[in-house]
């Protein structure tokens, strides 16, 4: 079984390059089938989720040519099926974007119900409500969602909750609807804006992405484009916390500092120094960090995808911290693993009460989901002795070359498969 093995204790020092945003990439890949002309996507992260979506796109006849590791050319001129029922696709959340894109272009789509990380019940009612408002007949049966219409017609849609997925999905479909669509209470995350910018570069008419009202004037057709995906806010934030928790000094390159403001603000509050440049950030943690309170919120609030990383860091900070999760109800599963490493955390409903301890000890732990898995790697980086982390498939869903990038900053981490590999690592690092 593939695992990471980590020997804790090294502060992270140096420079790290952030890749393209996974969650923007998923929306953009799905949107790229909305034209029959070639589309070139640059700065595409090479992670498992994008690979799965690419496979699903190929299964319906899309031709995808890899120009280099981070650039693909998509040619959707010969799509021969509107059904995505590949067992694989159920594993990723963003499979549902193929509903919006196929429904928009062809007026029909059938996609297996989405999976993704088990961090809560994750309903899709707002997606379905949006498609219905645009005139589609939508049914869920036998594990499949089917949407169909003779013509999509623009409408006024109010989202009952702020949802990234439904905002992007409805935006995709509405791009090729007849007339005007207004999405109110829209999500404002950077990847919503990136997908809108991508669609506009294909000839869509979308205004207001990044605010809570998005206005879309349907166009008849979209054309080819070349587009570069924004840097990954969460990968960047994870390395910022890796610098903080190890009392390191890391320059995080290829980021948009504006997207990281809520993360930077918390790091400064607990005692880090942050230097901001045009497209990079330096995080220095000179001493033991202090406690704080944080609540996850839709953008521009503190991201739920950074909740495990901040909680793990606070578990080693001075005093008592409170972390409240307001987006997903089941996002503290990693706490049990941290307790095994010596943390002192009590979870009550959607709140974690964290009493900072002086140190963690190495243990055998498992990644319960993508971001929690990354947070457990951060814990391992500072734990006394060796930690092995199982179920790294979750981490690989969203982080490209995670151990390599950590190693480049001085971390002692390796991906291993057998007991022999583990012994070899232990002998090497002593
Ligand atoms: C996306 C991200 C995920 C991130 C999350 C919140 C992708 C592939 N995943 O997930 O990494 O943690 O945004 O930033 O981009 N909800 C409903 N009904 C719906 C849809 C959502 O009630 O139809 C609720 C959810 O249960 C949750 C909240 O709305 O409580 C936000 O969910 P949403 O923003 O849609 O998350 P995802 O798009 O699934």
Tab-separated table of C-alpha atoms and ligand atoms in Angstrom:
chain	number	residue	atom	x	y	z
A	1	UNK	CA	0.000	0.000	0.000
A	2	UNK	CA	1.269	3.453	-0.857
A	3	UNK	CA	2.070	5.619	2.155
A	4	UNK	CA	4.060	8.662	3.071
A	5	UNK	CA	6.712	8.254	5.704
A	6	UNK	CA	7.899	11.387	7.439
A	7	UNK	CA	10.599	12.095	9.977
A	8	UNK	CA	9.604	15.255	11.766
A	9	UNK	CA	11.739	18.082	13.020
A	10	UNK	CA	13.027	20.082	10.066
A	11	UNK	CA	11.854	23.670	9.640
A	12	UNK	CA	10.815	24.289	6.033
A	13	UNK	CA	13.094	26.794	4.342
A	14	UNK	CA	13.352	27.837	0.701
A	15	UNK	CA	11.075	28.430	-2.261
A	16	UNK	CA	8.102	26.541	-3.617
A	17	UNK	CA	6.186	26.981	-6.863
A	18	UNK	CA	2.388	26.721	-6.695
A	19	UNK	CA	0.508	24.958	-9.507
A	20	UNK	CA	-2.799	25.707	-11.208
A	21	UNK	CA	-5.994	25.672	-9.145
A	22	UNK	CA	-7.530	22.192	-9.047
A	23	UNK	CA	-11.067	23.418	-8.476
A	24	UNK	CA	-10.843	25.972	-11.304
A	25	UNK	CA	-9.288	23.331	-13.563
A	26	UNK	CA	-12.240	20.987	-13.056
A	27	UNK	CA	-14.765	23.650	-14.071
A	28	UNK	CA	-12.627	24.764	-17.005
A	29	UNK	CA	-12.025	21.233	-18.317
A	30	UNK	CA	-15.769	20.554	-18.205
A	31	UNK	CA	-16.478	23.885	-19.938
A	32	UNK	CA	-13.983	23.121	-22.698
A	33	UNK	CA	-16.390	20.614	-24.300
A	34	UNK	CA	-18.877	23.416	-24.947
A	35	UNK	CA	-17.324	24.276	-28.298
A	36	UNK	CA	-16.390	22.159	-31.305
A	37	UNK	CA	-13.262	24.274	-31.815
A	38	UNK	CA	-9.911	23.394	-30.195
A	39	UNK	CA	-9.249	24.750	-26.711
A	40	UNK	CA	-5.815	24.931	-25.125
A	41	UNK	CA	-5.647	24.897	-21.329
A	42	UNK	CA	-2.405	25.923	-19.649
A	43	UNK	CA	-1.253	25.669	-16.021
A	44	UNK	CA	-3.407	22.567	-15.556
A	45	UNK	CA	-2.435	20.790	-12.329
A	46	UNK	CA	-1.355	17.180	-12.837
A	47	UNK	CA	-3.427	15.658	-10.031
A	48	UNK	CA	-5.747	12.680	-9.786
A	49	UNK	CA	-9.012	14.653	-9.959
A	50	UNK	CA	-8.096	16.312	-13.262
A	51	UNK	CA	-6.889	12.960	-14.635
A	52	UNK	CA	-10.236	11.342	-13.759
A	53	UNK	CA	-12.233	14.134	-15.386
A	54	UNK	CA	-10.054	13.970	-18.510
A	55	UNK	CA	-10.694	10.224	-18.676
A	56	UNK	CA	-14.458	10.851	-18.426
A	57	UNK	CA	-14.287	13.479	-21.169
A	58	UNK	CA	-12.403	11.013	-23.383
A	59	UNK	CA	-15.009	8.329	-22.696
A	60	UNK	CA	-17.624	10.411	-24.549
A	61	UNK	CA	-15.418	11.058	-27.569
A	62	UNK	CA	-13.461	14.193	-26.588
A	63	UNK	CA	-9.935	14.151	-27.977
A	64	UNK	CA	-7.416	15.395	-25.436
A	65	UNK	CA	-3.805	15.906	-26.441
A	66	UNK	CA	-1.203	16.486	-23.768
A	67	UNK	CA	1.206	19.127	-25.033
A	68	UNK	CA	3.278	19.040	-21.861
A	69	UNK	CA	2.707	18.103	-18.226
A	70	UNK	CA	0.585	21.207	-17.585
A	71	UNK	CA	-0.930	21.951	-20.991
A	72	UNK	CA	-3.657	20.077	-22.823
A	73	UNK	CA	-5.492	20.652	-26.066
A	74	UNK	CA	-9.160	19.688	-25.966
A	75	UNK	CA	-11.055	18.900	-29.125
A	76	UNK	CA	-14.739	18.195	-28.496
A	77	UNK	CA	-15.833	18.247	-32.152
A	78	UNK	CA	-16.648	14.540	-32.180
A	79	UNK	CA	-18.506	13.926	-28.937
A	80	UNK	CA	-20.584	10.809	-29.516
A	81	UNK	CA	-22.319	10.292	-26.177
A	82	UNK	CA	-23.917	12.452	-23.512
A	83	UNK	CA	-23.714	9.779	-20.814
A	84	UNK	CA	-20.937	9.578	-18.264
A	85	UNK	CA	-21.413	6.437	-16.227
A	86	UNK	CA	-17.806	5.468	-15.746
A	87	UNK	CA	-17.399	3.945	-12.263
A	88	UNK	CA	-14.357	6.134	-11.840
A	89	UNK	CA	-16.177	9.438	-12.250
A	90	UNK	CA	-18.237	8.815	-9.115
A	91	UNK	CA	-15.059	9.331	-7.151
A	92	UNK	CA	-14.821	13.015	-7.946
A	93	UNK	CA	-17.126	15.781	-6.949
A	94	UNK	CA	-16.732	17.845	-10.072
A	95	UNK	CA	-18.177	15.163	-12.350
A	96	UNK	CA	-21.372	17.181	-12.000
A	97	UNK	CA	-19.913	19.994	-14.109
A	98	UNK	CA	-20.317	17.727	-17.140
A	99	UNK	CA	-24.075	18.045	-16.613
A	100	UNK	CA	-23.946	21.819	-16.980
A	101	UNK	CA	-21.611	21.781	-19.952
A	102	UNK	CA	-23.292	18.964	-21.918
A	103	UNK	CA	-26.786	20.248	-21.130
A	104	UNK	CA	-25.731	23.732	-22.286
A	105	UNK	CA	-24.279	22.546	-25.578
A	106	UNK	CA	-26.466	19.560	-26.479
A	107	UNK	CA	-29.625	19.982	-24.383
A	108	UNK	CA	-29.159	16.573	-22.788
A	109	UNK	CA	-26.799	14.925	-20.298
A	110	UNK	CA	-26.672	11.887	-18.017
A	111	UNK	CA	-23.984	11.776	-15.366
A	112	UNK	CA	-23.436	9.406	-12.446
A	113	UNK	CA	-24.156	10.999	-9.067
A	114	UNK	CA	-20.998	12.636	-7.777
A	115	UNK	CA	-18.740	11.375	-5.013
A	116	UNK	CA	-15.720	13.261	-3.746
A	117	UNK	CA	-14.475	13.632	-0.203
A	118	UNK	CA	-16.778	12.414	2.540
A	119	UNK	CA	-16.927	15.661	4.481
A	120	UNK	CA	-20.679	15.927	4.854
A	121	UNK	CA	-23.912	15.080	3.088
A	122	UNK	CA	-23.096	17.365	0.130
A	123	UNK	CA	-26.538	17.709	-1.514
A	124	UNK	CA	-26.873	18.900	-5.126
A	125	UNK	CA	-30.383	20.333	-4.890
A	126	UNK	CA	-29.247	23.829	-5.916
A	127	UNK	CA	-27.646	22.493	-9.107
A	128	UNK	CA	-30.862	20.687	-10.013
A	129	UNK	CA	-33.018	23.658	-9.087
A	130	UNK	CA	-30.875	25.856	-11.356
A	131	UNK	CA	-31.141	23.495	-14.340
A	132	UNK	CA	-34.907	23.212	-13.837
A	133	UNK	CA	-35.211	27.001	-13.695
A	134	UNK	CA	-33.502	27.103	-17.098
A	135	UNK	CA	-36.184	24.767	-18.460
A	136	UNK	CA	-34.529	21.358	-18.185
A	137	UNK	CA	-36.356	18.253	-17.064
A	138	UNK	CA	-34.139	16.738	-14.390
A	139	UNK	CA	-34.423	13.273	-12.864
A	140	UNK	CA	-32.313	11.343	-10.412
A	141	UNK	CA	-32.647	7.571	-10.575
A	142	UNK	CA	-30.467	4.460	-10.378
A	143	UNK	CA	-27.438	6.517	-9.357
A	144	UNK	CA	-27.656	8.763	-12.415
A	145	UNK	CA	-28.728	12.364	-12.898
A	146	UNK	CA	-30.434	13.018	-16.233
A	147	UNK	CA	-31.183	16.461	-17.572
A	148	UNK	CA	-32.924	17.188	-20.825
A	149	UNK	CA	-34.526	20.075	-22.679
A	150	UNK	CA	-35.555	21.223	-26.147
A	151	UNK	CA	-34.115	24.641	-25.378
A	152	UNK	CA	-32.605	26.230	-22.289
A	153	UNK	CA	-34.120	29.615	-21.516
A	154	UNK	CA	-32.510	32.185	-19.207
A	155	UNK	CA	-34.127	32.827	-15.829
A	156	UNK	CA	-33.677	34.553	-12.471
A	157	UNK	CA	-32.192	32.068	-9.979
A	158	UNK	CA	-31.692	32.660	-6.275
A	159	UNK	CA	-29.308	30.187	-4.611
A	160	UNK	CA	-30.612	29.171	-1.170
A	161	UNK	CA	-27.047	28.584	0.031
A	162	UNK	CA	-23.771	29.980	-1.245
A	163	UNK	CA	-22.473	27.115	-3.348
A	164	UNK	CA	-19.428	27.063	-5.578
A	165	UNK	CA	-20.513	23.956	-7.450
A	166	UNK	CA	-24.058	25.061	-8.264
A	167	UNK	CA	-22.932	28.590	-9.198
A	168	UNK	CA	-20.428	27.216	-11.718
A	169	UNK	CA	-22.777	24.529	-13.019
A	170	UNK	CA	-25.684	26.898	-13.649
A	171	UNK	CA	-23.292	29.418	-15.208
A	172	UNK	CA	-22.082	26.722	-17.628
A	173	UNK	CA	-25.576	25.792	-18.774
A	174	UNK	CA	-26.843	29.404	-18.909
A	175	UNK	CA	-23.957	30.470	-21.159
A	176	UNK	CA	-25.651	28.825	-24.136
A	177	UNK	CA	-29.286	29.411	-23.010
A	178	UNK	CA	-31.625	31.724	-24.882
A	179	UNK	CA	-31.828	35.120	-23.157
A	180	UNK	CA	-30.632	36.421	-19.839
A	181	UNK	CA	-29.877	34.540	-16.595
A	182	UNK	CA	-29.286	36.195	-13.249
A	183	UNK	CA	-27.744	34.103	-10.449
A	184	UNK	CA	-28.281	35.729	-7.060
A	185	UNK	CA	-26.439	34.795	-3.867
A	186	UNK	CA	-23.718	33.411	-6.143
A	187	UNK	CA	-20.426	32.072	-4.758
A	188	UNK	CA	-17.528	34.536	-5.122
A	189	UNK	CA	-14.567	32.134	-4.930
A	190	UNK	CA	-11.592	32.835	-7.230
A	191	UNK	CA	-12.320	29.668	-9.196
A	192	UNK	CA	-15.865	30.854	-9.980
A	193	UNK	CA	-14.276	33.966	-11.509
A	194	UNK	CA	-11.705	31.871	-13.359
A	195	UNK	CA	-14.347	29.664	-14.966
A	196	UNK	CA	-16.319	32.804	-15.962
A	197	UNK	CA	-13.181	34.377	-17.474
A	198	UNK	CA	-12.497	31.167	-19.378
A	199	UNK	CA	-16.047	31.071	-20.758
A	200	UNK	CA	-15.825	34.756	-21.716
A	201	UNK	CA	-12.583	34.026	-23.570
A	202	UNK	CA	-14.650	31.493	-25.582
A	203	UNK	CA	-17.199	34.177	-26.465
A	204	UNK	CA	-19.615	33.936	-23.509
A	205	UNK	CA	-21.193	37.056	-22.048
A	206	UNK	CA	-20.892	36.735	-18.253
A	207	UNK	CA	-20.703	39.740	-15.980
A	208	UNK	CA	-20.392	40.061	-12.215
A	209	UNK	CA	-18.467	36.862	-11.401
A	210	UNK	CA	-16.705	37.548	-8.095
A	211	UNK	CA	-19.751	39.413	-6.760
A	212	UNK	CA	-22.910	37.797	-5.461
A	213	UNK	CA	-24.911	38.609	-8.594
A	214	UNK	CA	-23.802	37.031	-11.865
A	215	UNK	CA	-25.509	38.144	-15.081
A	216	UNK	CA	-25.279	35.937	-18.134
A	217	UNK	CA	-26.510	36.824	-21.611
A	218	UNK	CA	-26.840	33.585	-23.504
A	219	UNK	CA	-24.846	33.345	-26.734
A	220	UNK	CA	-25.501	31.064	-29.689
A	221	UNK	CA	-22.118	29.412	-29.763
A	222	UNK	CA	-18.700	29.393	-28.137
A	223	UNK	CA	-15.364	29.349	-29.937
A	224	UNK	CA	-11.887	27.977	-29.238
A	225	UNK	CA	-9.436	29.699	-26.902
A	226	UNK	CA	-6.106	29.435	-25.104
A	227	UNK	CA	-6.358	29.995	-21.377
A	228	UNK	CA	-4.067	29.747	-18.353
A	229	UNK	CA	-5.605	28.610	-15.045
A	230	UNK	CA	-5.095	30.726	-11.894
A	231	UNK	CA	-2.754	29.525	-9.128
A	232	UNK	CA	-4.198	27.209	-6.485
A	233	UNK	CA	-5.285	29.171	-3.421
A	234	UNK	CA	-5.469	26.047	-1.248
A	235	UNK	CA	-2.141	24.549	-2.287
A	236	UNK	CA	-0.563	27.942	-1.542
A	237	UNK	CA	-2.362	28.172	1.803
A	238	UNK	CA	-1.219	24.656	2.723
A	239	UNK	CA	2.434	25.609	2.137
A	240	UNK	CA	1.887	28.826	4.112
A	241	UNK	CA	0.751	26.752	7.082
A	242	UNK	CA	3.579	24.255	6.484
A	243	UNK	CA	6.011	27.164	6.905
A	244	UNK	CA	4.136	28.329	10.008
A	245	UNK	CA	3.854	24.999	11.798
A	246	UNK	CA	7.545	24.092	11.233
A	247	UNK	CA	8.748	27.571	12.307
A	248	UNK	CA	10.178	27.948	8.839
A	249	UNK	CA	10.818	30.623	6.241
A	250	UNK	CA	9.250	29.901	2.854
A	251	UNK	CA	8.814	31.960	-0.305
A	252	UNK	CA	5.648	30.773	-2.009
A	253	UNK	CA	5.857	31.576	-5.711
A	254	UNK	CA	3.223	31.931	-8.428
A	255	UNK	CA	0.313	33.001	-6.229
A	256	UNK	CA	-2.280	35.769	-6.269
A	257	UNK	CA	-1.783	37.334	-2.792
A	258	UNK	CA	-5.289	38.851	-2.894
A	259	UNK	CA	-6.790	35.326	-2.939
A	260	UNK	CA	-4.821	34.480	0.210
A	261	UNK	CA	-5.846	37.469	2.338
A	262	UNK	CA	-7.990	35.585	4.856
A	263	UNK	CA	-5.185	33.040	5.308
A	264	UNK	CA	-2.454	35.682	5.617
A	265	UNK	CA	-4.549	37.637	8.133
A	266	UNK	CA	-4.869	34.612	10.428
A	267	UNK	CA	-1.172	33.769	10.144
A	268	UNK	CA	-0.218	37.335	11.074
A	269	UNK	CA	-2.678	37.245	13.968
A	270	UNK	CA	-1.027	34.139	15.439
A	271	UNK	CA	2.489	35.542	15.117
A	272	UNK	CA	3.838	34.921	11.590
A	273	UNK	CA	5.499	37.547	9.469
A	274	UNK	CA	4.215	37.795	5.910
A	275	UNK	CA	5.910	39.701	3.119
A	276	UNK	CA	3.747	40.244	0.051
A	277	UNK	CA	5.074	40.722	-3.487
A	278	UNK	CA	3.274	40.878	-6.860
A	279	UNK	CA	3.025	37.135	-7.371
A	280	UNK	CA	4.662	35.624	-4.318
A	281	UNK	CA	4.442	35.612	-0.547
A	282	UNK	CA	7.067	34.956	2.108
A	283	UNK	CA	5.942	33.361	5.339
A	284	UNK	CA	8.272	33.447	8.328
A	285	UNK	CA	7.396	31.913	11.690
A	286	UNK	CA	10.077	33.072	14.101
A	287	UNK	CA	8.658	31.689	17.353
A	288	UNK	CA	5.906	29.554	18.874
A	289	UNK	CA	2.586	30.760	17.489
A	290	UNK	CA	-0.360	31.963	19.543
A	291	UNK	CA	-4.031	31.015	19.715
A	292	UNK	CA	-7.016	32.412	17.810
A	293	UNK	CA	-10.618	31.822	16.841
A	294	UNK	CA	-11.598	31.075	13.277
A	295	UNK	CA	-14.812	30.232	11.459
A	296	UNK	CA	-14.923	28.898	7.919
A	297	UNK	CA	-17.009	30.960	5.514
A	298	UNK	CA	-17.585	31.347	1.783
A	299	UNK	CA	-14.994	33.544	0.020
A	300	UNK	CA	-13.661	36.057	1.011
A	301	UNK	CA	-13.977	34.376	4.416
A	302	UNK	CA	-11.572	31.759	5.720
A	303	UNK	CA	-11.845	28.710	3.378
A	304	UNK	CA	-13.237	25.427	4.655
A	305	UNK	CA	-10.511	23.743	2.575
A	306	UNK	CA	-7.941	25.326	4.943
A	307	UNK	CA	-9.724	24.347	8.160
A	308	UNK	CA	-7.732	21.167	8.918
A	309	UNK	CA	-4.423	22.941	8.234
A	310	UNK	CA	-5.141	25.848	10.600
A	311	UNK	CA	-6.569	23.565	13.303
A	312	UNK	CA	-3.457	21.381	13.155
A	313	UNK	CA	-1.227	24.433	13.473
A	314	UNK	CA	-3.278	25.771	16.394
A	315	UNK	CA	-2.978	22.401	18.120
A	316	UNK	CA	0.691	23.314	18.676
A	317	UNK	CA	0.130	27.006	19.421
A	318	UNK	CA	-0.021	28.597	22.841
A	319	UNK	CA	-3.370	28.695	24.642
A	320	UNK	CA	-6.878	27.684	23.658
A	321	UNK	CA	-8.178	28.129	20.118
A	322	UNK	CA	-11.653	27.655	18.709
A	323	UNK	CA	-12.246	26.486	15.133
A	324	UNK	CA	-15.810	26.526	13.817
A	325	UNK	CA	-16.710	24.721	10.588
A	326	UNK	CA	-19.753	26.344	9.020
A	327	UNK	CA	-19.724	24.848	5.500
A	328	UNK	CA	-19.527	21.051	5.877
A	329	UNK	CA	-20.822	19.104	8.868
A	330	UNK	CA	-18.340	16.232	8.849
A	331	UNK	CA	-14.995	17.874	8.503
A	332	UNK	CA	-13.243	17.006	11.773
A	333	UNK	CA	-12.499	13.356	11.038
A	334	UNK	CA	-8.746	14.019	11.136
A	335	UNK	CA	-8.971	15.075	14.791
A	336	UNK	CA	-8.920	11.418	15.910
A	337	UNK	CA	-5.597	10.996	14.081
A	338	UNK	CA	-4.150	14.148	15.673
A	339	UNK	CA	-5.160	12.851	19.106
A	340	UNK	CA	-3.014	9.782	18.401
A	341	UNK	CA	-0.108	12.159	17.845
A	342	UNK	CA	-0.661	13.859	21.187
A	343	UNK	CA	-2.982	16.765	20.316
A	344	UNK	CA	-5.556	17.976	22.824
A	345	UNK	CA	-8.721	18.722	20.855
A	346	UNK	CA	-12.377	18.316	21.732
A	347	UNK	CA	-14.984	18.415	19.002
A	348	UNK	CA	-18.486	19.577	19.906
A	349	UNK	CA	-20.808	19.654	16.900
A	350	UNK	CA	-19.238	21.952	14.333
A	351	UNK	CA	-16.669	23.397	16.745
A	352	UNK	CA	-13.225	22.188	17.740
A	353	UNK	CA	-11.844	23.393	21.045
A	354	UNK	CA	-8.101	23.145	20.815
A	355	UNK	CA	-5.712	23.348	23.722
A	356	UNK	CA	-2.220	23.830	22.334
A	357	UNK	CA	0.339	21.179	23.291
A	358	UNK	CA	4.148	21.468	23.227
A	359	UNK	CA	4.706	18.830	20.574
A	360	UNK	CA	3.351	15.882	18.576
A	361	UNK	CA	4.758	12.376	18.528
A	362	UNK	CA	5.032	10.259	15.378
A	363	UNK	CA	2.303	7.652	14.818
A	364	UNK	CA	0.695	5.464	12.156
A	365	UNK	CA	-2.209	7.502	10.800
A	366	UNK	CA	-4.584	7.643	7.819
A	367	UNK	CA	-5.739	10.507	5.627
A	368	UNK	CA	-9.539	10.708	5.950
A	369	UNK	CA	-9.933	13.125	3.008
A	370	UNK	CA	-7.928	15.417	0.750
A	371	UNK	CA	-7.320	18.542	2.850
A	372	UNK	CA	-7.286	16.678	6.151
A	373	UNK	CA	-4.642	14.404	4.645
A	374	UNK	CA	-2.475	17.410	3.825
A	375	UNK	CA	-2.953	18.734	7.373
A	376	UNK	CA	-1.789	15.393	8.794
A	377	UNK	CA	1.366	15.650	6.694
A	378	UNK	CA	1.960	19.067	8.314
A	379	UNK	CA	1.544	17.454	11.735
A	380	UNK	CA	4.036	14.740	10.754
A	381	UNK	CA	6.586	17.370	9.679
A	382	UNK	CA	6.883	18.555	13.277
A	383	UNK	CA	6.218	15.313	15.144
A	384	UNK	CA	8.956	13.706	17.161
A	385	UNK	CA	10.134	10.593	15.301
A	386	UNK	CA	8.540	8.800	12.364
A	387	UNK	CA	4.966	9.071	11.101
A	388	UNK	CA	3.417	6.931	8.382
A	389	UNK	CA	0.337	8.225	6.588
A	390	UNK	CA	-2.010	5.788	4.801
A	391	UNK	CA	-4.657	6.498	2.187
A	392	UNK	CA	-2.507	9.070	0.432
A	393	UNK	CA	-4.707	8.606	-2.646
A	394	UNK	CA	-6.839	11.361	-1.125
A	395	UNK	CA	-3.907	13.748	-0.921
A	396	UNK	CA	-2.901	12.946	-4.483
A	397	UNK	CA	-6.363	13.965	-5.664
A	398	UNK	CA	-5.418	17.589	-5.163
A	399	UNK	CA	-1.690	18.063	-4.563
A	400	UNK	CA	0.862	17.632	-7.333
A	401	UNK	CA	4.276	16.312	-6.247
A	402	UNK	CA	3.446	16.966	-2.591
A	403	UNK	CA	6.356	15.024	-1.045
A	404	UNK	CA	8.788	16.341	-3.685
A	405	UNK	CA	7.808	19.961	-3.011
A	406	UNK	CA	8.083	19.393	0.753
A	407	UNK	CA	11.489	17.730	0.328
A	408	UNK	CA	12.726	20.654	-1.715
A	409	UNK	CA	12.011	22.803	1.368
A	410	UNK	CA	14.011	20.490	3.603
A	411	UNK	CA	11.309	18.104	4.832
A	412	UNK	CA	12.201	14.485	5.437
A	413	UNK	CA	9.339	12.748	3.582
A	414	UNK	CA	9.064	9.950	1.063
A	415	UNK	CA	6.368	7.984	-0.715
A	416	UNK	CA	6.846	4.291	0.069
A	417	UNK	CA	5.095	1.069	-0.864
A	418	UNK	CA	6.608	-1.726	1.175
A	419	UNK	CA	8.030	-2.371	4.641
A	420	UNK	CA	11.408	-2.632	2.953
A	421	UNK	CA	11.025	0.938	1.585
A	422	UNK	CA	10.192	2.097	5.112
A	423	UNK	CA	13.263	0.390	6.560
A	424	UNK	CA	15.428	1.912	3.817
A	425	UNK	CA	14.061	5.386	4.579
A	426	UNK	CA	14.684	4.948	8.302
A	427	UNK	CA	18.256	3.816	7.705
A	428	UNK	CA	18.871	6.730	5.325
A	429	UNK	CA	17.579	9.476	7.600
A	430	UNK	CA	18.733	7.907	10.867
B	1	LIG	C1	-16.349	23.074	-3.686
B	1	LIG	C2	-14.934	22.578	-3.695
B	1	LIG	C3	-14.504	22.131	-2.310
B	1	LIG	C4	-14.775	23.213	-1.286
B	1	LIG	C5	-16.188	23.752	-1.399
B	1	LIG	C6	-16.442	24.975	-0.524
B	1	LIG	C7	-14.720	21.679	-5.935
B	1	LIG	C8	-14.582	20.473	-6.793
B	1	LIG	N1	-14.838	21.461	-4.626
B	1	LIG	O1	-17.154	21.956	-3.318
B	1	LIG	O2	-13.113	21.829	-2.357
B	1	LIG	O3	-14.591	22.678	0.007
B	1	LIG	O4	-16.473	24.131	-2.749
B	1	LIG	O5	-15.550	25.981	-0.857
B	1	LIG	O6	-14.673	22.809	-6.401
B	1	LIG	N2	-24.937	22.776	-0.842
B	1	LIG	C9	-26.292	22.543	-0.839
B	1	LIG	N3	-26.910	22.252	-2.025
B	1	LIG	C10	-26.243	22.207	-3.208
B	1	LIG	C11	-24.860	22.455	-3.212
B	1	LIG	C12	-24.223	22.733	-2.016
B	1	LIG	O7	-26.923	22.584	0.206
B	1	LIG	O8	-26.864	21.951	-4.244
B	1	LIG	C13	-24.231	23.102	0.417
B	1	LIG	C14	-23.143	22.092	0.765
B	1	LIG	O9	-23.664	20.987	1.495
B	1	LIG	C15	-22.215	22.935	1.611
B	1	LIG	C16	-22.319	24.319	0.959
B	1	LIG	O10	-23.526	24.313	0.211
B	1	LIG	O11	-22.707	23.024	2.924
B	1	LIG	C17	-21.165	24.659	0.039
B	1	LIG	O12	-20.993	23.650	-0.917
B	1	LIG	P1	-20.336	23.928	-2.341
B	1	LIG	O13	-19.725	25.294	-2.342
B	1	LIG	O14	-21.308	23.607	-3.413
B	1	LIG	O15	-19.183	22.863	-2.368
B	1	LIG	P2	-18.719	21.994	-3.586
B	1	LIG	O16	-18.944	22.719	-4.874
B	1	LIG	O17	-19.226	20.611	-3.424
